[in-house]
Short mmCIF file of C-alpha atoms in Angstrom, two decimals:
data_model
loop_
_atom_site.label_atom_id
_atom_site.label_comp_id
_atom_site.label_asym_id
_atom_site.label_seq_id
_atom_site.Cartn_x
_atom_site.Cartn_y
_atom_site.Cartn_z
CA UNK J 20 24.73 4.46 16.37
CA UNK J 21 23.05 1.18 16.13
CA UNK J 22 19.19 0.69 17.59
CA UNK J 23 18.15 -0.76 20.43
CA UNK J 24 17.88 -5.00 19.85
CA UNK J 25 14.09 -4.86 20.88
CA UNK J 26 12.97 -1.98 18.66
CA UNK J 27 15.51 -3.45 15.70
CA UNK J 28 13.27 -6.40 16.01
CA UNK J 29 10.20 -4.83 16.59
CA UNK J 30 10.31 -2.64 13.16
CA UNK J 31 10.39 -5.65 10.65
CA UNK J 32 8.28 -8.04 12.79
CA UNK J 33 4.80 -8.45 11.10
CA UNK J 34 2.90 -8.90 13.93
CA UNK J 35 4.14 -5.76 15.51
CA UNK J 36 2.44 -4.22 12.51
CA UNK J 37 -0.91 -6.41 13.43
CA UNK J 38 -0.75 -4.98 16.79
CA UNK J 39 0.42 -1.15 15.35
CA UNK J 40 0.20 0.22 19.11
CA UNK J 41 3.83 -1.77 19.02
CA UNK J 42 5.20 -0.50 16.02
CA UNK J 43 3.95 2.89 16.96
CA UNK J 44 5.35 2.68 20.41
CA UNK J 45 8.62 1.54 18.59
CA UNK J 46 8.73 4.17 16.05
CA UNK J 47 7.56 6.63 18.89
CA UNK J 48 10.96 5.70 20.68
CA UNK J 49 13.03 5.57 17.47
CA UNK J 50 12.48 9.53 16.43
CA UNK J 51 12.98 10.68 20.08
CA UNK J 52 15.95 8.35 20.65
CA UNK J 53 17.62 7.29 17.45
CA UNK J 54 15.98 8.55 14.49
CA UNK J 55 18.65 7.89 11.59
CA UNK J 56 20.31 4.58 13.09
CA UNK J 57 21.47 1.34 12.44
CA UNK J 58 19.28 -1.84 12.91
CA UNK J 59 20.64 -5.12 12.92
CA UNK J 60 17.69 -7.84 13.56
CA UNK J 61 18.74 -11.58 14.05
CA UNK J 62 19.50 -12.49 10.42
CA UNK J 63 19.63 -9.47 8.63
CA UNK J 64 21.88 -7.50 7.31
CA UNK J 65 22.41 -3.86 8.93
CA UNK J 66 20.12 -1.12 7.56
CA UNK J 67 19.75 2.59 8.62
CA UNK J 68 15.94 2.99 9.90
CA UNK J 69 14.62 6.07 8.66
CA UNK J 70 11.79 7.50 10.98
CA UNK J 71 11.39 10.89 10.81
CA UNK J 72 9.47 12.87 8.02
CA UNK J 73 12.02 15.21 6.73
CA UNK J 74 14.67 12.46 6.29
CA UNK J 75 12.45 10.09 4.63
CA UNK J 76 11.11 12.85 1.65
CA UNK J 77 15.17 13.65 1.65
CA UNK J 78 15.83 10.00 0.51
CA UNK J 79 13.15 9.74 -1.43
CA UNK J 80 14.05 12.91 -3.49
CA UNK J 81 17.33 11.71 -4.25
CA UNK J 82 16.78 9.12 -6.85
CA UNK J 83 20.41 8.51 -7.98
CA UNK J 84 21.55 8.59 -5.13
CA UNK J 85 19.24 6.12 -3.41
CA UNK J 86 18.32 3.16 -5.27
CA UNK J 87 14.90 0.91 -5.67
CA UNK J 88 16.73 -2.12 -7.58
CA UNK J 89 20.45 -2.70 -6.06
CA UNK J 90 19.06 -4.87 -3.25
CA UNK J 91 15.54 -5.92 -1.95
CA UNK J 92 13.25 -3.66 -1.79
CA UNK J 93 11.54 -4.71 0.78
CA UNK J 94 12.80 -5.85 4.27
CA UNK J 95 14.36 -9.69 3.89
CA UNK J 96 16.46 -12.04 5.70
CA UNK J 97 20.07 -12.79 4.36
CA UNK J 98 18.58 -16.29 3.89
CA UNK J 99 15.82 -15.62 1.87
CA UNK J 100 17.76 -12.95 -0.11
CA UNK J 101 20.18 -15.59 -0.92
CA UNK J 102 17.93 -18.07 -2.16
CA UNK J 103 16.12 -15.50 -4.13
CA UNK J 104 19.10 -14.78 -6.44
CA UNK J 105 19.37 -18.27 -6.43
CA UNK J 106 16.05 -18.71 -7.86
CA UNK J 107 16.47 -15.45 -10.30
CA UNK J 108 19.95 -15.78 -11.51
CA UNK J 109 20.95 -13.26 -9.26
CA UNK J 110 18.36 -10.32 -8.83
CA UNK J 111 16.86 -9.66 -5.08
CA UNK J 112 13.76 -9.47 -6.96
CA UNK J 113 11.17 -12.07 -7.54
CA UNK J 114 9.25 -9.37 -9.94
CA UNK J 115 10.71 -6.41 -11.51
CA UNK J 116 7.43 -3.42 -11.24
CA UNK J 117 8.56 0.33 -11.15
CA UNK J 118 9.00 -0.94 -7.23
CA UNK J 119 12.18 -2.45 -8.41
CA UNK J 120 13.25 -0.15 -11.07
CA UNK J 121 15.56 3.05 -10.93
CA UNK J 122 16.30 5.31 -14.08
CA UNK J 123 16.47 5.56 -16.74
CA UNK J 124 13.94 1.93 -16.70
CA UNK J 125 11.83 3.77 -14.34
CA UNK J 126 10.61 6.53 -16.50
CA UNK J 127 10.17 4.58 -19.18
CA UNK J 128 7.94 2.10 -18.14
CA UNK J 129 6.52 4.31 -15.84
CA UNK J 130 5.24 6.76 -18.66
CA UNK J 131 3.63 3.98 -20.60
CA UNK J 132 0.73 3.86 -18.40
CA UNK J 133 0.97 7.08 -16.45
CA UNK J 134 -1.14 9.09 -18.93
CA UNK J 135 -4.48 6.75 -17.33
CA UNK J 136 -3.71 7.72 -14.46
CA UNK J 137 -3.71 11.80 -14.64
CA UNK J 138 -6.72 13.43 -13.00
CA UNK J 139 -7.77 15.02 -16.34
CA UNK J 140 -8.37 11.49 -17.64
CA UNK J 141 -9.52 10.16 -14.68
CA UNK J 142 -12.87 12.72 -14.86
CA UNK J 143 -14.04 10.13 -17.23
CA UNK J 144 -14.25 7.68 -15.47
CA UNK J 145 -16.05 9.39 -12.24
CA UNK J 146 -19.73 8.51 -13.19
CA UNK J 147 -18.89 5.05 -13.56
CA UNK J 148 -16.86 4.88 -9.98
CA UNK J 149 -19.89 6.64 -8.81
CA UNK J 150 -22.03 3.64 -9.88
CA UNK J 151 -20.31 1.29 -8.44
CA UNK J 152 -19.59 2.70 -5.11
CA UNK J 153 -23.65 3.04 -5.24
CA UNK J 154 -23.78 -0.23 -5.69
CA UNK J 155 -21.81 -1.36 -2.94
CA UNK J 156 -23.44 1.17 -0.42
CA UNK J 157 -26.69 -0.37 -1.30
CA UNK J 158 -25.59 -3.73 -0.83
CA UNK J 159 -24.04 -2.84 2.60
CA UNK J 160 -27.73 -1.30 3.40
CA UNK J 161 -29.22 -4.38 2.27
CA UNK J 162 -27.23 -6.28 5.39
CA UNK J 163 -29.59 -5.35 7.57
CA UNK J 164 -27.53 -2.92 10.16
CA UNK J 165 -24.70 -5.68 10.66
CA UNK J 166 -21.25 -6.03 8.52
CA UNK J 167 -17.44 -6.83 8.28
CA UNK J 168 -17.14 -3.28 6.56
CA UNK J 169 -13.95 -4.64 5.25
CA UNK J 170 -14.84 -7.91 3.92
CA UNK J 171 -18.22 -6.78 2.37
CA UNK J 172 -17.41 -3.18 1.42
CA UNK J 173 -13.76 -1.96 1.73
CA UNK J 174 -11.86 -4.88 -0.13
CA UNK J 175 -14.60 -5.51 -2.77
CA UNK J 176 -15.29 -2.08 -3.93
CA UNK J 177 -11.77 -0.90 -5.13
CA UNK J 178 -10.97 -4.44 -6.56
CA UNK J 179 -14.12 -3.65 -9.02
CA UNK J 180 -12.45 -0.11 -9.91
CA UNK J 181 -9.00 -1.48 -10.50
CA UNK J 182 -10.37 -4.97 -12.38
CA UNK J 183 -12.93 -2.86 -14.63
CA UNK J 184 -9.63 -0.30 -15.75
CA UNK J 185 -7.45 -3.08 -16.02
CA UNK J 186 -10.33 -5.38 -18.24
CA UNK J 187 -10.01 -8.35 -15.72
CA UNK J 188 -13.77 -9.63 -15.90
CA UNK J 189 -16.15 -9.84 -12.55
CA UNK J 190 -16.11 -13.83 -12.38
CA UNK J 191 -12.23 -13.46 -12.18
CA UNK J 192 -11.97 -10.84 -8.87
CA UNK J 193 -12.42 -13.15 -6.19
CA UNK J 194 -9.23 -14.96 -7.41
CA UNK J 195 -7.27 -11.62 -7.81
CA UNK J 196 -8.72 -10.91 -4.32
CA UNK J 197 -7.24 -13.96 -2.91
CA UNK J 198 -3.59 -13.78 -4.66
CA UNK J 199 -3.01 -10.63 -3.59
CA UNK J 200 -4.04 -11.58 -0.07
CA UNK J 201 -1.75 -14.18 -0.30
CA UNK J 202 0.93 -11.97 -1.60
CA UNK J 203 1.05 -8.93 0.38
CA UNK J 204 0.03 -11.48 3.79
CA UNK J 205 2.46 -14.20 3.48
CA UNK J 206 3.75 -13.89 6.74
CA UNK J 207 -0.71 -14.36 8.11
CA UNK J 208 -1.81 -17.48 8.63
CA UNK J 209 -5.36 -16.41 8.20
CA UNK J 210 -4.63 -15.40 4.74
CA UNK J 211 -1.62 -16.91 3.34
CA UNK J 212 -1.37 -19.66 0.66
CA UNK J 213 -1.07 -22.36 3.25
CA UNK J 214 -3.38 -21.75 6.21
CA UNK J 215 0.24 -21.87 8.74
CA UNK J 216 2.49 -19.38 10.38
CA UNK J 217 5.64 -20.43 8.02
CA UNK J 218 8.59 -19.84 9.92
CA UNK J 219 10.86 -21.82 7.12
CA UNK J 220 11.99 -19.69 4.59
CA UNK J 221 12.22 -22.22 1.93
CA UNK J 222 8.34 -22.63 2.64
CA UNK J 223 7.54 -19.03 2.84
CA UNK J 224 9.85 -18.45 -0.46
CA UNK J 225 7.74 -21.23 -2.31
CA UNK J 226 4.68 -19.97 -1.06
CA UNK J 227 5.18 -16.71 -2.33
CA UNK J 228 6.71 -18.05 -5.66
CA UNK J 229 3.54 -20.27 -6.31
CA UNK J 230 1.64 -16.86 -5.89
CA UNK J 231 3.53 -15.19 -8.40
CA UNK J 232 3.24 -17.90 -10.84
CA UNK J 233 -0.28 -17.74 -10.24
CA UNK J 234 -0.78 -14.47 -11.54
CA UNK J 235 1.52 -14.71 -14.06
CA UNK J 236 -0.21 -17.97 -15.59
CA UNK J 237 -3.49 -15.64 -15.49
CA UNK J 238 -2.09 -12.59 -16.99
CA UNK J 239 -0.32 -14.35 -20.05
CA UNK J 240 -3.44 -15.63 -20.77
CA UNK J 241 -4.85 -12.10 -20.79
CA UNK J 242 -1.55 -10.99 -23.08
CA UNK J 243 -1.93 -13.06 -25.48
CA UNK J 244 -5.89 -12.57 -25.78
CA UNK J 245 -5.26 -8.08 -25.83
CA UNK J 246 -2.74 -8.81 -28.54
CA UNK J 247 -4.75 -10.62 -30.47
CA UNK J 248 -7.77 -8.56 -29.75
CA UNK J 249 -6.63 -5.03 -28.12
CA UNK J 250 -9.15 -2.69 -26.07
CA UNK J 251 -9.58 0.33 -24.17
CA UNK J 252 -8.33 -1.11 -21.03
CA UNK J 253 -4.84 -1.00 -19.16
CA UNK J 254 -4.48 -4.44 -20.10
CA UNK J 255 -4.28 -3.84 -23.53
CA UNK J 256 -1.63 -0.91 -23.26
CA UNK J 257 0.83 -3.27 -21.70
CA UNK J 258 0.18 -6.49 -23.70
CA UNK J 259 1.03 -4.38 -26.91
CA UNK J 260 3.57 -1.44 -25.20
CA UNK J 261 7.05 -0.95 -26.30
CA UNK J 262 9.99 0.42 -24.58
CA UNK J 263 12.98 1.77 -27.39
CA UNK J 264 10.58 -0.02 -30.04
CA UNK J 265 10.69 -3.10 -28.45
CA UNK J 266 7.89 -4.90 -26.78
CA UNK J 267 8.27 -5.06 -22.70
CA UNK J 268 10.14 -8.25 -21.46
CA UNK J 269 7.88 -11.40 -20.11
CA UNK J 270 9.03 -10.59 -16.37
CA UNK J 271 8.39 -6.62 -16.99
CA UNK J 272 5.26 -7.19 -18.47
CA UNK J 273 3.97 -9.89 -15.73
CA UNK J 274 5.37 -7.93 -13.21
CA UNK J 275 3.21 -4.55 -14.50
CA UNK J 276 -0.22 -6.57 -14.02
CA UNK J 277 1.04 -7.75 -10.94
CA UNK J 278 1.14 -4.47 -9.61
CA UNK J 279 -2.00 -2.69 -11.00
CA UNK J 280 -3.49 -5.60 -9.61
CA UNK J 281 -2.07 -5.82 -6.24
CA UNK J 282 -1.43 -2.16 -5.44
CA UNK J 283 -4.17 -0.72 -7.49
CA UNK J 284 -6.75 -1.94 -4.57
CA UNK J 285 -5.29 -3.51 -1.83
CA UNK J 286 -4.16 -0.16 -0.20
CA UNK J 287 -7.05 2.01 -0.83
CA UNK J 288 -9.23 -1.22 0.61
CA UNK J 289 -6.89 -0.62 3.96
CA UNK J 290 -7.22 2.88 4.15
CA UNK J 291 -10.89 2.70 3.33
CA UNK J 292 -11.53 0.18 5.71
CA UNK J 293 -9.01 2.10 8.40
CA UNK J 294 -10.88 5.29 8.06
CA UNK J 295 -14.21 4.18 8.95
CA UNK J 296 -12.84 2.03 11.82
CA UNK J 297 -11.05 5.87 12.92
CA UNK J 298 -14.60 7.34 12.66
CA UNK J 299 -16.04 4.77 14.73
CA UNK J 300 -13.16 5.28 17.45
CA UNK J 301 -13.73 9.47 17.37
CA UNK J 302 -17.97 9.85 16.75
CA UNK J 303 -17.26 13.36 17.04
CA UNK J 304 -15.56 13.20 13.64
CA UNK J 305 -18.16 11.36 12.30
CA UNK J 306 -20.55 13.74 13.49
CA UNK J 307 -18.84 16.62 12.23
CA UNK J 308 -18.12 15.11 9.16
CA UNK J 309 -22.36 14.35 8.58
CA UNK J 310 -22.93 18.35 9.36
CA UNK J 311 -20.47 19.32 6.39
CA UNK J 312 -20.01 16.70 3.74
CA UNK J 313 -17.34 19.68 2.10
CA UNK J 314 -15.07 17.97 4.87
CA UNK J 315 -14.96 14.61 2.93
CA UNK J 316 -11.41 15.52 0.88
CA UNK J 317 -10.14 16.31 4.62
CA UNK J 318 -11.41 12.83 5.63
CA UNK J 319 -9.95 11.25 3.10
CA UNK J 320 -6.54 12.82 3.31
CA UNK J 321 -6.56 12.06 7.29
CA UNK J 322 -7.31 8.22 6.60
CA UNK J 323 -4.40 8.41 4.23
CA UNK J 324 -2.07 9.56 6.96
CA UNK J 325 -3.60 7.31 9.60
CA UNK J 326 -3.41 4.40 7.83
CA UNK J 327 -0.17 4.14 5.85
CA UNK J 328 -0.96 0.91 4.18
CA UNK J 329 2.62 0.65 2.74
CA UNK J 330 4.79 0.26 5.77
CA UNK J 331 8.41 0.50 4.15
CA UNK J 332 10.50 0.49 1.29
CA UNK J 333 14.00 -0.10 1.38
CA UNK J 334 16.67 2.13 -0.95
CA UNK J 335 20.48 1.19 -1.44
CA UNK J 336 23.19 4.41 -1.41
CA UNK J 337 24.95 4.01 -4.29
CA UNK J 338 27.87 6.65 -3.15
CA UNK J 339 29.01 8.13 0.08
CA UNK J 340 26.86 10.80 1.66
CA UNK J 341 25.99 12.67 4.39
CA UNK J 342 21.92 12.30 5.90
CA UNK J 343 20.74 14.41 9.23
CA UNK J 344 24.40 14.60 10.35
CA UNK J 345 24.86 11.06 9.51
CA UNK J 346 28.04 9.06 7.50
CA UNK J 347 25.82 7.06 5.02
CA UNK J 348 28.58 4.28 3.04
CA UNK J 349 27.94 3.46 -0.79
CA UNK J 350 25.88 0.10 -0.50
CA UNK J 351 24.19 0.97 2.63
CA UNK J 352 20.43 -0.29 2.48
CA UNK J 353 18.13 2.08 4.41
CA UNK J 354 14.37 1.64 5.25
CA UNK J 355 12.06 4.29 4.65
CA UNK J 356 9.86 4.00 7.54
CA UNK J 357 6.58 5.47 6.33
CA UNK J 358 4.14 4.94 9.35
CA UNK J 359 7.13 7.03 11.76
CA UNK J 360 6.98 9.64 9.28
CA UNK J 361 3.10 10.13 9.61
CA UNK J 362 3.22 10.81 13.15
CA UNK J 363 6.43 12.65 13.49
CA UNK J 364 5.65 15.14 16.13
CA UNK J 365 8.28 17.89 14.27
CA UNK J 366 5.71 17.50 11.74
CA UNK J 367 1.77 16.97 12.88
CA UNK J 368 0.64 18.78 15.53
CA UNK J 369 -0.96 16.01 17.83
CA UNK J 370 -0.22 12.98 15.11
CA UNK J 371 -2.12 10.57 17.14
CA UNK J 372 -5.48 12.21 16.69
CA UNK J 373 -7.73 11.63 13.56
CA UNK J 374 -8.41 14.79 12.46
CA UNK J 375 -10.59 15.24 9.30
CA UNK J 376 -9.89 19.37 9.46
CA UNK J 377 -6.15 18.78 9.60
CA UNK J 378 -4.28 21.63 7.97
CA UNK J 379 -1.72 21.15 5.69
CA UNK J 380 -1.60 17.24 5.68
CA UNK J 381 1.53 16.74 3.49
CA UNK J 382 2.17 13.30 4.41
CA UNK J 383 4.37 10.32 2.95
CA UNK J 384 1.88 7.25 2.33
CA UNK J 385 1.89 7.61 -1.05
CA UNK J 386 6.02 7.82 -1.33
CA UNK J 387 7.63 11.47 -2.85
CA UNK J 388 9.56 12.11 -5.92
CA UNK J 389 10.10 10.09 -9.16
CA UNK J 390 8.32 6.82 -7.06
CA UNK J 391 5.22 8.28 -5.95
CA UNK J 392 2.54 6.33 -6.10
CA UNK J 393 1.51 6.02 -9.70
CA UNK J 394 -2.13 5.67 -8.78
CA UNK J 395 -3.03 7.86 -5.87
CA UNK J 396 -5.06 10.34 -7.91
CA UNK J 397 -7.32 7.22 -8.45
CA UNK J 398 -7.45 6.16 -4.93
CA UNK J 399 -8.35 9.74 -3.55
CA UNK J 400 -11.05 9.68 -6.29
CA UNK J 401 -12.07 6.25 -5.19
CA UNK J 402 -12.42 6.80 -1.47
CA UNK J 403 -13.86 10.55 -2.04
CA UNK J 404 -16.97 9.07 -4.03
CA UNK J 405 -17.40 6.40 -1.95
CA UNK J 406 -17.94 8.80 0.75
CA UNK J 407 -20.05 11.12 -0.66
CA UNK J 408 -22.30 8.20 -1.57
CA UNK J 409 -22.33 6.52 2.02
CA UNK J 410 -21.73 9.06 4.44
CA UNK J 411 -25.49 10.96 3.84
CA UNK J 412 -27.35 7.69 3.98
CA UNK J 413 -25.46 6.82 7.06
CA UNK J 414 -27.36 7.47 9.87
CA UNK J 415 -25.39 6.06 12.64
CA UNK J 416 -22.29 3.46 13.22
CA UNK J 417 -20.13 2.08 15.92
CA UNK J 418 -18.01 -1.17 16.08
CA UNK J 419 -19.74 -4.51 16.90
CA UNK J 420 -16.65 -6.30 17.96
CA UNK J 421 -12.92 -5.89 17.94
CA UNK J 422 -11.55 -4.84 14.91
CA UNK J 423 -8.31 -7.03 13.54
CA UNK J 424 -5.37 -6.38 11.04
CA UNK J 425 -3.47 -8.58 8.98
CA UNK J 426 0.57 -9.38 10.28
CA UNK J 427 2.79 -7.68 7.61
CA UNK J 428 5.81 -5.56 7.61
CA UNK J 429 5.63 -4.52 4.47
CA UNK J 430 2.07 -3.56 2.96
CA UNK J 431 -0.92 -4.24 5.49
CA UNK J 432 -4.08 -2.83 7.12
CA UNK J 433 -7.22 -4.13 8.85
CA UNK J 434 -8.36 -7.40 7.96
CA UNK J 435 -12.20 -7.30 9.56
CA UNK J 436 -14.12 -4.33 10.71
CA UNK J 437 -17.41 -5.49 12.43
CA UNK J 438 -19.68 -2.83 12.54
CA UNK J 439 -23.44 -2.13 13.65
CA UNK J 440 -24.99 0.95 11.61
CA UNK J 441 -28.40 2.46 10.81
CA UNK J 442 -29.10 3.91 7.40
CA UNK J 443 -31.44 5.39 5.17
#
C-alpha cells in the first residue's frame, strides 16, 4: 500500500515540522488511513512510514532484525546519499555515533560511557545542576518580566550541564551552541551555516560537512590535550577509551563528542523550551502545577511526549518479515515516526491535550530497546531541577508574541519563545 503523494511529502519536509499542525495533521491521517505504508517522496527511495506506537517499539525491539548502520539513518535524498558514499568511501554516514552503529559495535562503545550516565552516578552531580539552573532562573528574573525563554534560558542552561560533564570550558559554549544549530538546522535559513534556504544538495552536503569538520578540528584538540593530561570528565574517558584493547578509531572517537555535544542539550533545550510554551497555551496546567509542585515529574514526562524533539530515525530489515500484517523485504528502510507515535489515539487517551497528571505516559521520544537514549536519565534530571527552581518563584507567565520553531525533519523544536512573566 503506498501513501498518499501529499502526506509522503509532507512527512520528510522540514517545514512541515516548523509548522507541526501539518505534520500532525499528516501523521493524524497516516494512523487512521495507512499506518504501516509505503512512501515514495520525489527523489527518494521507498520507505515504510511507521506511525503508530505499538509498531514503532516493535521495530525498535528488534535490533537484528532492524538495522541503525546499513543505510542512512536519517531521512535523505538518493542524491545526497550518493554523494555521501562518495565522500566516505562508501558509508551513508558522515559520522559513525551509536546512531549509526548496530551490534556487536553498539554495545561496546555504548558501555564505555554508559556507566556516567546511570542515575546512581548521576546523584552526584544534582547539587551542582541545581546551581546552575539557579543561576539561570536568576538571570531570567533579572530581565525584567520580558524574555525569549528559549534563547536566554532553554538553550543555554542544558549546554552548561552537558559542556561542564563533557570538560568543554564556558568561553567555548557559544561555539558548540552554534555548530550544533547549524547541524541539526541545516535545512533553516535562520540558523544554518550560510544564512540561505539551500535547495542544492552539493551546498547543503558541504555545509553540513564544514560543520562536522568544525567540531572535529575542536575536539582533536581536546584529545590530544585529555591524553596528555586526563580528568574526571567525559572527555577524558573517550580520548583514552579502548574497544578489544585498542584505542577508538579517529571517526568513532570524533563522532562520540559530536554526539554528547549535540544530543546531550539540544533536545532537552526543545523540550524545555516546548513545555513552558504548553503551559503558557493551557494556564490551567500551570496553575495546577504552582498548587502541587509533587506534579513536576508529571510535567516533565508530558513535555517529553509533547515535544518529541527527535522526529525520526530510519532502520534497514536485514531479512524478510512480517510487521502489523505487513510483507516487510530484506533491505527495506523504514522510518520510525516518533511524533505519530506520541499521539496515537490506540495509545493516549486525548493525545492532543498537555496533561501534566497523565497516567501511565510510556511514550517513544527517547527511542526503546538497545538505542534508547543514552542520556535521558540526565535530561529528566535536568528539566526536573530546573523546575523545581523556577516554577515557585514564578508568579505568572503568558506569551508576548508568536512563538516559532526551527524547519527540520529530523531533530527540531522551538526556536524563540517570547514570554511576559512576573516573579519573585
Amino acid at each position: 500500500m503506498m501513501i498518499p503523494q501529499d502526506l509522503a511529502e509532507t512527512i520528510v519536509d522540514p517545514r512541515a515540522y516548523q509548522d507541526r499542525r501539518r505534520s500532525d495533521e499528516a501523521f493524524r491521517r497516516l494512523r487512521a488511513e495507512a499506518p504501516l505504508a509505503v512512501a515514495q517522496p520525489q527523489g527518494f527511495d521507498p520507505f515504510w512510514a511507521v506511525t503508530r506506537f505499538d509498531d514503532i517499539q516493535a521495530v525498535e525491539k528488534q535490533n537484528e532484525l532492524f538495522h541503525n548502520g546499513d543505510r542512512s539513518t536519517v531521512v535523505t535524498t538518493i542524491e545526497a546519499d550518493k554523494k555521501v558514499r562518495a565522500m566516505m568511501g562508501g558509508s551513508p554516514h558522515l559520522v559513525r555515533s551509536l546512531v549509526q552503529m548496530d551490534n556487536p559495535d553498539h554495545f561496546a562503545y555504548r558501555r564505555l560511557t554508559q556507566a556516567w550516565f546511570l542515575p546512581q552516578n548521576l546523584r552526584g552531580l544534582e547539587a551542582r545542576i541545581r546551581e546552575i539552573a539557579k543561576g539561570f532562573v536568576d538571570r531570567m528574573a533579572a530581565q525584567g518580566g520580558r524574555c525569549d525563554f528559549a534563547r536566554d534560558v532553554a538553550f543555554l542552561y542544558p549546554l552548561h550541564v552537558i559542556m561542564e560533564v563533557l570538560g568543554v570550558p564556558e568561553v567555548d559554549e557559544p561555539r558548540m551552541l552554534k555548530l550544533t544549530q547549524e547541524l541539526f538546522g541545516s535545512a533553516d535559513p535562520d540558523v544554518n551555516r550560510s544564512g540561505q534556504s539551500l535547495t542544492d544538495t552539493d551546498q547543503a552536503l558541504a555545509s553540513l560537512q564544514a560543520t562536522v569538520m568544525d567540531f572535529m578540528t575542536y575536539f582533536n584538540a581536546v584529545t590530544e590535550d585529555r591524553r596528555r593530561n586526563p580528568r574526571n570528565d567525559l572527555a577524558s574517558v573517550i580520548a583514552n577509551g579502548a574497544i578489544e584493547g585498542q584505542p577508538l578509531g579517529h571517526l568513532e572517537a570524533m563522532s562520540y563528542y559530536i554526539i554528547a555535544a549535540t544530543a546531550g542539550h539540544d533536545t532537552t533545550s526543545n523540550t524545555t523550551a516546548g513545555a513552558l510554551w504548553a503551559l503558557c497555551q493551557h494556564p490551567e496546567q500551570f496553575r495546577k502545577l504552582k498548587a502541587d509542585l509533587s506534579l513536576i515529574p508529571g510535567h516533565v514526562e508530558e513535555s517529553i511526549r509533547w515535544e518529541t524533539p527527535v522526529k525520526h530515525f530510519m532502520r534497514t530489515a536485514t531479512d524478510d518479515t512480517e510487521l502489523a500484517g505487513q510483507k516487510i523485504a530484506k533491505g527495506d528502510w523504514l522510518m520510525l515516526c516518533y511524533p505519530s507515535g506520541n499521539r496515537d489515539e490506540a495509545h493516549f487517551t486525548d493525545p492532543f491535550r498537555y496533561d501534566i497528571e497523565r497516567s501511565p505516559n510510556k511514550h517513544v521520544a527517547f527511542g526503546y530497546g538497545a538505542h534508547v537514549c543514552l542520556g535521558q536519565h540526565l535530561a529528566r534530571m535536568e528539566m526536573r531541577i530546573l523546575w523545581e527552581e523556577l516554577l515557585p518563584r514564578l508568579e505568572s507567565v503568558e506569551l508576548d508574541g508568536e512563538p516559532t520553531r526551527t524547519a527540520a525533519s529530523f531533530v527540531c523544536g522551538p526556536k524563540s519563545v517570547p514570554i511576559r512573566f512576573k516573579m519573585h
